[in-house]
Coordinates of C-alpha atoms and ligand atoms in Angstrom, one line a residue:
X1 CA 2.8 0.8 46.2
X2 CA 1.6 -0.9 43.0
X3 CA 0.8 0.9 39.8
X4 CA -2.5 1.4 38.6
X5 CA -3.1 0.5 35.3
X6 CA -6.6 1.5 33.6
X7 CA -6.6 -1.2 29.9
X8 CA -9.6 -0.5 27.3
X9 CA -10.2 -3.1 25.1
X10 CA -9.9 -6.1 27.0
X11 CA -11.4 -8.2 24.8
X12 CA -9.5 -7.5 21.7
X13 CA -6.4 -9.2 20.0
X14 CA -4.0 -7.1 21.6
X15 CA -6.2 -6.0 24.9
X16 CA -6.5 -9.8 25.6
X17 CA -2.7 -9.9 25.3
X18 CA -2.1 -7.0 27.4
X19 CA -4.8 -8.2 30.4
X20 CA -2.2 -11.3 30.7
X21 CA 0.5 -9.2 30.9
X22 CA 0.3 -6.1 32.0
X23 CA 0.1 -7.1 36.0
X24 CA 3.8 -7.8 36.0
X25 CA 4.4 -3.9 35.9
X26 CA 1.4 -3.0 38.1
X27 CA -2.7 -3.5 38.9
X28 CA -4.3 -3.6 35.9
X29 CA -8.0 -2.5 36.1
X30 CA -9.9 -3.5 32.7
X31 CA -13.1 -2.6 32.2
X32 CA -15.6 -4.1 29.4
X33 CA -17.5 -2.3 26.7
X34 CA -20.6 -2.8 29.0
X35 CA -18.3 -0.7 32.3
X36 CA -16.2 1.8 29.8
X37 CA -18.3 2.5 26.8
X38 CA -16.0 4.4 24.6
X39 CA -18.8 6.2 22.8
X40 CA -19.6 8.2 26.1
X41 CA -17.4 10.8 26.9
X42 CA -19.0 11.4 30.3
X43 CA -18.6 7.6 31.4
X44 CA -14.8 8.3 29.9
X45 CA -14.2 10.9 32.6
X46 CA -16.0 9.0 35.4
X47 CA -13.8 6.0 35.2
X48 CA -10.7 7.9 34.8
X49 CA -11.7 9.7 37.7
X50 CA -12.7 6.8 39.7
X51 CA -10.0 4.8 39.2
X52 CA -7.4 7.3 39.3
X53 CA -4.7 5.3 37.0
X54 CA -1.3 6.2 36.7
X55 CA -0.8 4.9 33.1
X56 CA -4.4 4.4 30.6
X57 CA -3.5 1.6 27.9
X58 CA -6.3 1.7 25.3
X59 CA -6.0 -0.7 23.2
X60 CA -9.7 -0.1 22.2
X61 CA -10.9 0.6 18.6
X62 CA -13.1 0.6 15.5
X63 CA -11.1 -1.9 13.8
X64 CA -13.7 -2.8 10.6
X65 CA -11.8 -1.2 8.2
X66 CA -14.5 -1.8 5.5
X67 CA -17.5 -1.2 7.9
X68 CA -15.7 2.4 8.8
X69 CA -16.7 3.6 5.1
X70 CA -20.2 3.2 6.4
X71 CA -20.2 3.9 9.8
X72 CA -17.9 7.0 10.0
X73 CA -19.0 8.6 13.2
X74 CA -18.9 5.9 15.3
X75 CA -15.0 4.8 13.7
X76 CA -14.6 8.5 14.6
X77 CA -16.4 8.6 17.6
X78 CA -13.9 5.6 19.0
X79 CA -10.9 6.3 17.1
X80 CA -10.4 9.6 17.7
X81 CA -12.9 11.2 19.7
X82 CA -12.4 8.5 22.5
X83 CA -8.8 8.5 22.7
X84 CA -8.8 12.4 23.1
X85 CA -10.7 12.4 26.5
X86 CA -9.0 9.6 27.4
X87 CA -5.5 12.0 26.7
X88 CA -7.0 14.7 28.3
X89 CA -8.5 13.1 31.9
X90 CA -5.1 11.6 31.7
X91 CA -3.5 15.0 31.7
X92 CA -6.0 16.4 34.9
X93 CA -4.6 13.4 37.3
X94 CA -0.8 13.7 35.9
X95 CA -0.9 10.0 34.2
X96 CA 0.8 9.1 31.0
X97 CA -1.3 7.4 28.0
X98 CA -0.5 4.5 25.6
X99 CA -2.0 4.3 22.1
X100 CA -2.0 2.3 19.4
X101 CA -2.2 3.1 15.8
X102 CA -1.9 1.6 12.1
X103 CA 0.2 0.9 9.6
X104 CA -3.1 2.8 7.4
X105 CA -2.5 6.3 8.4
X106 CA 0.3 5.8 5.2
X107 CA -0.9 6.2 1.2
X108 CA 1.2 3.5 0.4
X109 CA 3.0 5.4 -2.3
X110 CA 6.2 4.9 -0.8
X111 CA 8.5 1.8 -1.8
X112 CA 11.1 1.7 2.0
X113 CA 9.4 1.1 5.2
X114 CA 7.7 4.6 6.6
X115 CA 9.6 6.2 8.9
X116 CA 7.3 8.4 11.4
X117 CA 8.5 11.8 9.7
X118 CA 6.8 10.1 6.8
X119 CA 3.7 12.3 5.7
X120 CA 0.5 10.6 6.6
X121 CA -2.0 10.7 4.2
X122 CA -4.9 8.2 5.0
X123 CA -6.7 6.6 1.8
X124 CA -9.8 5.2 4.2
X125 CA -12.1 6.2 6.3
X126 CA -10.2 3.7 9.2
X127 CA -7.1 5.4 9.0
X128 CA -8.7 9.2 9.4
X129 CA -10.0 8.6 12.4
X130 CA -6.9 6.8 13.5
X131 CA -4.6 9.8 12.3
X132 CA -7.4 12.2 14.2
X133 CA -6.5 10.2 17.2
X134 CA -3.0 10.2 17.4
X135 CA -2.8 13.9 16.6
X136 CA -5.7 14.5 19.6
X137 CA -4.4 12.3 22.2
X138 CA -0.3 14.6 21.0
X139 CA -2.0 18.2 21.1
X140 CA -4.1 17.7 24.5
X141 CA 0.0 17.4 25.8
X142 CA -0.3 14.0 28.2
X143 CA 3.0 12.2 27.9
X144 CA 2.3 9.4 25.9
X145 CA 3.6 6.5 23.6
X146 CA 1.6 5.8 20.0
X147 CA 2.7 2.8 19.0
X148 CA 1.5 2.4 15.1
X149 CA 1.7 -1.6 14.7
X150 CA 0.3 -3.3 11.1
X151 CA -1.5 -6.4 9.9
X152 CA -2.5 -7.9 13.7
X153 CA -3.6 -11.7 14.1
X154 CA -3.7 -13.4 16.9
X155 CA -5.8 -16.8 17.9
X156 CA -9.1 -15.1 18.6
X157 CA -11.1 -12.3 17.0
X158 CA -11.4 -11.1 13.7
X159 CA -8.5 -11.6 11.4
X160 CA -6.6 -12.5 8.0
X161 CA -5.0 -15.5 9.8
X162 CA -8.3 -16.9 11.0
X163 CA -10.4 -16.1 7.7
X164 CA -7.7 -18.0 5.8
X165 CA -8.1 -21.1 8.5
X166 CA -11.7 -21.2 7.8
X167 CA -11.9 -20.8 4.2
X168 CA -9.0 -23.5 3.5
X169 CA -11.8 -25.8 5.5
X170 CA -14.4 -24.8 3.0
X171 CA -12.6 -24.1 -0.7
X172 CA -10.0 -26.2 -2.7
X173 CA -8.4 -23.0 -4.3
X174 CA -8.1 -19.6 -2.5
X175 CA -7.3 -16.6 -4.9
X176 CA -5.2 -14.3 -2.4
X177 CA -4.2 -10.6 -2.9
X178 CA -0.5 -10.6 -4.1
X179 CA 0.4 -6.9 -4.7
X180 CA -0.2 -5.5 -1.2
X181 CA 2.9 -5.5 1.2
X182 CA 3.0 -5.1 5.0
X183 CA 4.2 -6.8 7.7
X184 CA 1.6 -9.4 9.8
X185 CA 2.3 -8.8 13.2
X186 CA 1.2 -11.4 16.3
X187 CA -1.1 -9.3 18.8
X188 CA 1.2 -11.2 21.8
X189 CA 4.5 -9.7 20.0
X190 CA 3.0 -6.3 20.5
X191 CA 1.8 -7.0 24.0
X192 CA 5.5 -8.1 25.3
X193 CA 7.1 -5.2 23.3
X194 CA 4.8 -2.6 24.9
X195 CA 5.3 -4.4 28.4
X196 CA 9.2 -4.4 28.4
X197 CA 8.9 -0.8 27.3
X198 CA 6.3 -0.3 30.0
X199 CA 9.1 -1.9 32.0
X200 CA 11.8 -0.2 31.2
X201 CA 10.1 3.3 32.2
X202 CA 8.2 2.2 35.2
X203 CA 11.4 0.8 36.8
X204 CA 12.7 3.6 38.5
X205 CA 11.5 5.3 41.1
X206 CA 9.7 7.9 39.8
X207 CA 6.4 8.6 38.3
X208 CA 5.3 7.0 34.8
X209 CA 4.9 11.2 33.7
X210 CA 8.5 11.8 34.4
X211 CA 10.0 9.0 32.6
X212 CA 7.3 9.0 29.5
X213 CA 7.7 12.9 29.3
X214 CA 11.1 11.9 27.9
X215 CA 10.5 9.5 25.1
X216 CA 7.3 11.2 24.5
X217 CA 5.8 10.7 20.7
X218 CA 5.0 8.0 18.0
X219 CA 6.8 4.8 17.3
X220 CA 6.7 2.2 14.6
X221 CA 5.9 -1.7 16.0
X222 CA 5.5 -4.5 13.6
X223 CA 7.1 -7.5 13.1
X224 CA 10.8 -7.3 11.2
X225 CA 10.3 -8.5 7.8
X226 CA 7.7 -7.8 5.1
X227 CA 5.2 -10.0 2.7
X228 CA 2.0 -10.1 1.0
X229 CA -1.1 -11.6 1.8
X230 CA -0.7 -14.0 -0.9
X231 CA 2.5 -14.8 0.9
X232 CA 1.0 -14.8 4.0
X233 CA -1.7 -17.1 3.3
X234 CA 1.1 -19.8 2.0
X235 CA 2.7 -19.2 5.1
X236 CA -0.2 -19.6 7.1
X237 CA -1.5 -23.3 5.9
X238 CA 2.5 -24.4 5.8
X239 CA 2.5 -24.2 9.0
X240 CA -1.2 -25.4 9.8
X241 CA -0.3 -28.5 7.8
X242 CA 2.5 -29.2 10.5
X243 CA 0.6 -29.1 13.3
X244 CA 0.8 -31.6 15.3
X245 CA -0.6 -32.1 18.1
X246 CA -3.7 -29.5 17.2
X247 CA -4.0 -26.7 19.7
X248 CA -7.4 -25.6 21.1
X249 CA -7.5 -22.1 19.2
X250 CA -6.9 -24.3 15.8
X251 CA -9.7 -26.4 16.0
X252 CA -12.0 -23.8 17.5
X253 CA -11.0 -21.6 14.0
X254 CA -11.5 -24.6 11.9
X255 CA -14.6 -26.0 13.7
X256 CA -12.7 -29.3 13.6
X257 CA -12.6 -29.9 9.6
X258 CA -10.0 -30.7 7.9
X259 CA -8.3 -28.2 5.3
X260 CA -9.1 -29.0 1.8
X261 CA -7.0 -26.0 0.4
X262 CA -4.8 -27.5 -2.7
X263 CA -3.7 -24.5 -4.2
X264 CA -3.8 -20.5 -3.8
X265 CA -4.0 -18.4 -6.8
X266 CA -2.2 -14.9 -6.5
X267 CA -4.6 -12.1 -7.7
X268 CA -4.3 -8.4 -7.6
X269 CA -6.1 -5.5 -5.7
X270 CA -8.1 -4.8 -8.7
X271 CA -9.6 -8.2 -9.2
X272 CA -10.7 -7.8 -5.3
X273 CA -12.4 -4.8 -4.8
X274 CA -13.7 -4.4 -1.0
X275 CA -15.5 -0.6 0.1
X276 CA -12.4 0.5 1.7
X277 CA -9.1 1.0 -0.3
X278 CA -5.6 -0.2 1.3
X279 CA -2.5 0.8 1.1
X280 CA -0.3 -1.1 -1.4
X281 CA 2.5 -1.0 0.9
X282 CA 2.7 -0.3 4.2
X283 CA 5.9 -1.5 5.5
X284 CA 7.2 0.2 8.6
X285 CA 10.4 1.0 9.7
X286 CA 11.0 0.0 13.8
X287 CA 14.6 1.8 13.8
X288 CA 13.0 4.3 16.3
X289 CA 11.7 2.0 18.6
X290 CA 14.8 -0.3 18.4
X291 CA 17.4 3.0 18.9
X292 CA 15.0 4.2 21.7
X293 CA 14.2 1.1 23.6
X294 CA 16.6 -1.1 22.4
X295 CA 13.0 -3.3 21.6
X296 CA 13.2 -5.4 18.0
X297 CA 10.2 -7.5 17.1
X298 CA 10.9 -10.9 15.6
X299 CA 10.8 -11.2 12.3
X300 CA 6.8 -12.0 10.9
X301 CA 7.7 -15.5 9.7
X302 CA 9.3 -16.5 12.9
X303 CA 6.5 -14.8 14.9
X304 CA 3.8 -16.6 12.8
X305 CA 5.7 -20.2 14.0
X306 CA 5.9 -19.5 17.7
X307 CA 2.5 -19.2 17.3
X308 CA 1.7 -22.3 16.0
X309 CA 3.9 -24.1 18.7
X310 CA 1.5 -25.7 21.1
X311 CA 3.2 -24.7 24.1
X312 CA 2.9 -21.1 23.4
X313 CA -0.5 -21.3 21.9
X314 CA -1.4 -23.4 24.8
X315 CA -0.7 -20.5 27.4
X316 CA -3.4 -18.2 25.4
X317 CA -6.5 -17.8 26.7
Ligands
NAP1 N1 -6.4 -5.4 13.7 C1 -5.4 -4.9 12.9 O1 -5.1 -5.5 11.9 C2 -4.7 -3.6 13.3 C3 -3.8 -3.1 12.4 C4 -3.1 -1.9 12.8 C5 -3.4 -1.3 14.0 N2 -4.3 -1.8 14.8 C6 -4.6 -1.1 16.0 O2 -4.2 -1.9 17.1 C7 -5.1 -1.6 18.2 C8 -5.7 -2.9 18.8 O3 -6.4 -3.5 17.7 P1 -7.1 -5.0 17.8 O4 -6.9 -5.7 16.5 O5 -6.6 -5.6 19.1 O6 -8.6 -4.6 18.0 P2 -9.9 -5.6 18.1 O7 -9.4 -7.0 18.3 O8 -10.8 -5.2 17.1 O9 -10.5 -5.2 19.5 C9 -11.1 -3.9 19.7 C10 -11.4 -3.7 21.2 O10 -12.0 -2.5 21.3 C11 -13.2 -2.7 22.1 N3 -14.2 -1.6 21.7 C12 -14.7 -1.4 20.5 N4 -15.7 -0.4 20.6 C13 -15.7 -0.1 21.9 C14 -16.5 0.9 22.7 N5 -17.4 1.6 22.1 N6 -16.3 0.9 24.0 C15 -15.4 0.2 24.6 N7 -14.6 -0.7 24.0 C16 -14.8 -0.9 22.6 C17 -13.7 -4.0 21.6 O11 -14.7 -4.5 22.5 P3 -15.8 -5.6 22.1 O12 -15.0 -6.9 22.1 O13 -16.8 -5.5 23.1 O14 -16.2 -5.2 20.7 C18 -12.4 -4.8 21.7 O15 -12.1 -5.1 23.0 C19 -6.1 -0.6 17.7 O16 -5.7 0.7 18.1 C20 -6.1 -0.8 16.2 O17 -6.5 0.4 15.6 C21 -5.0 -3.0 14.5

């Protein structure tokens, strides 16, 4: 008999990843915002009833960072609140739960990747709620995986990658953030690590609770590697001036014009001031997840490339 798999978030960076990939392990049902509205606890409980999963997958969130200064109870309401009943109806029908979190639950105060005994001490609003919802969806006791991952692009959505796309179409200097450090990390690189773990525990014979109640707890997922945005963004229209031919997702980002970007000025945190502060390094450190799962990321740069290659690209929808 097949899994059941209930995925929130299907239309996000990593959701969209996951909806792709996910059915190799077992039947994914994914409902929308418009079936599975996050900021109703009632319809939470319905469709966790109704559908009667084995294993819940949100990858559903308040991702604005700088909106979430505004908008608090609603990035609560999603971020932590959600995630909690999600934990907890997962606990009623013995079914394990996996979350994702950020890189900015981390003050940035630290110069080595975080390890997950780190301290987190959120400097935004974002990375409260997203501390409130790892610690809910641990106390309510569900076996579960919280996998923290950092600095997502991927072809659609909202992201650094695409931002960078459009404005290299519109301005012939960029002036790019040079003293923040993370790791960018493709949304389909955390889809196929969470889906070979998913793999790995799902293969035996027993229930998903038995083998998750073993391995239980937060992990670190990024790409290997670290960089700036400043880096990033040189990285980013290196590899956009190589493409060749152009890709669907590339012209869609770019509207079809041409990149006009000559030159990108490195500028500091200071000289860019947004509503929401960020960590000025948030490197993570994946040894956990490597010793557990025997899972390593690719390294960012290589990541970012693969991405660019039009026969990968050409398999995203
Ligand atoms: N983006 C990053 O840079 C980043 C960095 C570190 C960690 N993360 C974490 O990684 C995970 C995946 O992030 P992502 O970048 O893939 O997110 P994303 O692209 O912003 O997608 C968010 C998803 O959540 C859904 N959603 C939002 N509000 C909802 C509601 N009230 N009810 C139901 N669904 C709702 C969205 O639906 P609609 O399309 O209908 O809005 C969308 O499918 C999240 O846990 C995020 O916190 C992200």
């Amino acid at each position: 008999m097949k899994r059941t798999i209930l995925l929130t978030g299907r239309t996000g960076q990593v959701g969209s990843e996951l909806l792709r990939l996910l059915p190799a392990i077992g039947e994914v049902v994914a409902p929308d915002r418009h079936e599975l509205d996050l900021l109703n606890p009632d319809s939470i409980g319905r469709t966790v009833r109704e559908i009667q999963p084995e294993l819940i997958v949100n990858a559903a969130a308040f991702t604005a960072v700088d909106a979430a200064e505004t908008q608090e109870a609603q990035a609560h309401a999603i971020n932590a609140n959600a995630p909690e009943v999600l934990a907890e109806e997962a606990k009623k029908i013995g079914a394990a739960v996996v979350h994702y979190s950020t890189d900015y639950v981390f003050d940035g105060s630290k110069r080595t990747p975080y390890e997950e005994a780190d301290t987190a001490v959120p400097i935004n609003v974002y990375g409260k709620t997203k501390l409130a919802g790892e610690q809910a969806v641990q106390a309510t006791g569900v076996p579960h995986l919280i996998f923290r991952t950092a600095w997502v692009y991927s072809t659609r959505g909202r992201n650094f990658l695409r931002t960078i796309l459009r404005l290299a179409t519109e301005k012939e200097e960029l002036r790019v953030v040079r003293d923040q450090f993370g790791a960018p990390t493709w949304s389909r690189a955390i889809a196929e690590a969470t889906v070979k773990i998913l793999a790995q525990l799902t293969r035996q014979d027993t229930s998903a609770t038995n083998s998750f109640s073993r391995v239980s707890g937060s992990y670190h997922l990024t790409a290997a590697g670290e960089t700036s945005w400043y880096d990033f963004a040189g990285a980013i229209l290196e590899e956009a001036a190589h493409l060749s031919p152009a890709v669907a997702w590339f012209e869609e980002a770019t509207r079809g014009r041409p990149l006009i970007t000559r030159r990108i000025i490195p500028i500091t945190t200071a000289e860019y001031p947004t509503p929401a502060a960020r960590p000025a390094f948030s490197v993570l450190s994946n040894s956990h997840l490597i010793r557990t799962f025997g899972v390593e990321l690719p390294h960012w740069r290589e990541q970012l490339h693969l991405m660019f290659e039009p026969e990968r690209s050409s398999q995203i929808r």
